[in-house]
């Protein structure tokens, strides 16, 4: 018998029981009989969650005296393990399983085989349905599937009949009522307050068993058609149009939307007697269980996409269409999601969106890059979200500190809002500096530029009043794409960026992939398996050897900058010939375009990044070839100190304000005097106030920093007298004594300069 037929046989009989006027306990007693008979199983038992314990509610085959007596904690015994992990167990020999616990009152010693499935309600197990046999054998897939489908029907019966505590079923445990604090990983810093809104509003499944299987099948067909149409249309909509980067994400969606296997499984579930909604949910539950077993992050990402689509399908079929974005945000909101796509985030009303809490997420996730550009704080990898946060709960999000307070006590909320108000006041003060040129007290103009990497970042140029983009990380487009971005897409991005920048310069850094910025489609080539990826085959080293990669990018940049100025910068230059080789690629493309009589850039400025210490020893050879040099202090310091920048154990061990780094940086700027080459710093260091002071003190006049730091650094610049500062720095560096950070802080304090 097929899985569908087996399940349908059970469901048909269950329907009669459900429709009967029997009270709930009597229904359960009949249910175990029916399942036992249909699966020819000697034992069939139902355990339900009551007061936090799994209680034997009904059984066929075990001692009746054990009913309402045998109780297991979540995680205890086989039943407890099934509930805890929300997963299926199928064992030929139950006793051999490490979680097995013998309960003498049940009389189960004669039974060898065991299979159990969780009874799931809103992703939590509210009970367990299990079968046992005397004969040691594994249950067949058909039987397990039938059990799983039955468990789904049971969950409705159980919750509707209030057999499990309503609060418990809905997850309203103590965790759900009092104040709670959740912690996670800071993905985008910032503070935000608002009410909890789940990105995917739950679709309430009101009917599980189908009255007319053919009608249900037609509903699913129509829903599939509609979903496919939506996915096909997404490409032309603004949300996906914003970044050509998202085209590949869309390709994955398409692949699943047209996946035969998926629609077949849903159809099979309908064959077994479920409604369209229940069938989709049933298949989704199965997917979730599988997801838990998958360790591969790439595959897990794909599974996440599939689940997203399943939700979409469920919403279409049930008529409960749209994410929270389409319903509109009515109040200041903290958005909650398992994960989000960048396009999905962009759908939200920016004025109301005050923060995001993700159960998953990572620093390099697409959505995080976009959220940073939107200035929305994000806390990621938060555990216990669904058991702790209810729709509408008040949330105070402090992503900087890596925490969220749910349903805060009034005193806590007051303190938070006071802190928040202060930080907003500061932000407003910085925003007012937008049109103020950063001159020092002594009248020197400091160039404060910003770092960017996506189209969306460009809006920050006008908002901060930065002098231009001192570092455009072109590899971001590569990182957010599922495949290598084609030349047209690169050109489009660069052209948009230049349009957005207007008269202000944009320094495009050619791709810096490899190292910690690995891209899946080059993973086999870039050595993720390198013992030391940061010092491996990355950045320019890779770009020069990957025939096509650099050429394509050069063409894209040259075409995008037709008729205007183009600034190109090469990362990780270690020897002057690498700069020459990279520039030659551009020259060759330029010659090609010239021969084609294409419009060329008005002027091209070539520059290099100084990130590898060796380059500092050959500046006399390199500088005459450059129009600018930018120091990447993130990489430079990791190489100077031989300290991996990604290693958290080393994160605070060496200080940017150490004599070795500062003397090195001073030497570089001194070597450039008279060369006519513009020199700046574009690492994170320049965005921190004390570090920025030190850099100005040793002679730097150009900083390119994260957009959020532009206001604070402009403010700092205006308070500085360079002669005084550089005299102090010269003294300290000549004879370093003690902690330079503390000395510089005291110096700033004495001049009323804020530094943290
Ligand atoms: C740097 O290394 O300082 C730099 C700016 O480049 P990235 O952080 O992208 O490596
Ligand atoms: Mg770098």
Short mmCIF file of N, CA and C in Angstrom, two decimals, residues 175 317 441 490:
data_model
loop_
_atom_site.label_atom_id
_atom_site.label_comp_id
_atom_site.label_asym_id
_atom_site.label_seq_id
_atom_site.Cartn_x
_atom_site.Cartn_y
_atom_site.Cartn_z
N UNK A 175 8.11 31.76 30.04
CA UNK A 175 9.03 32.50 29.17
C UNK A 175 8.30 33.55 28.35
N UNK A 317 -2.62 29.85 -0.89
CA UNK A 317 -3.70 28.87 -0.88
C UNK A 317 -4.74 29.22 0.19
N UNK A 441 40.82 73.50 13.80
CA UNK A 441 40.81 74.83 14.40
C UNK A 441 41.86 75.72 13.75
N UNK A 490 27.98 44.41 -13.67
CA UNK A 490 29.02 45.22 -13.02
C UNK A 490 28.95 46.65 -13.53
#
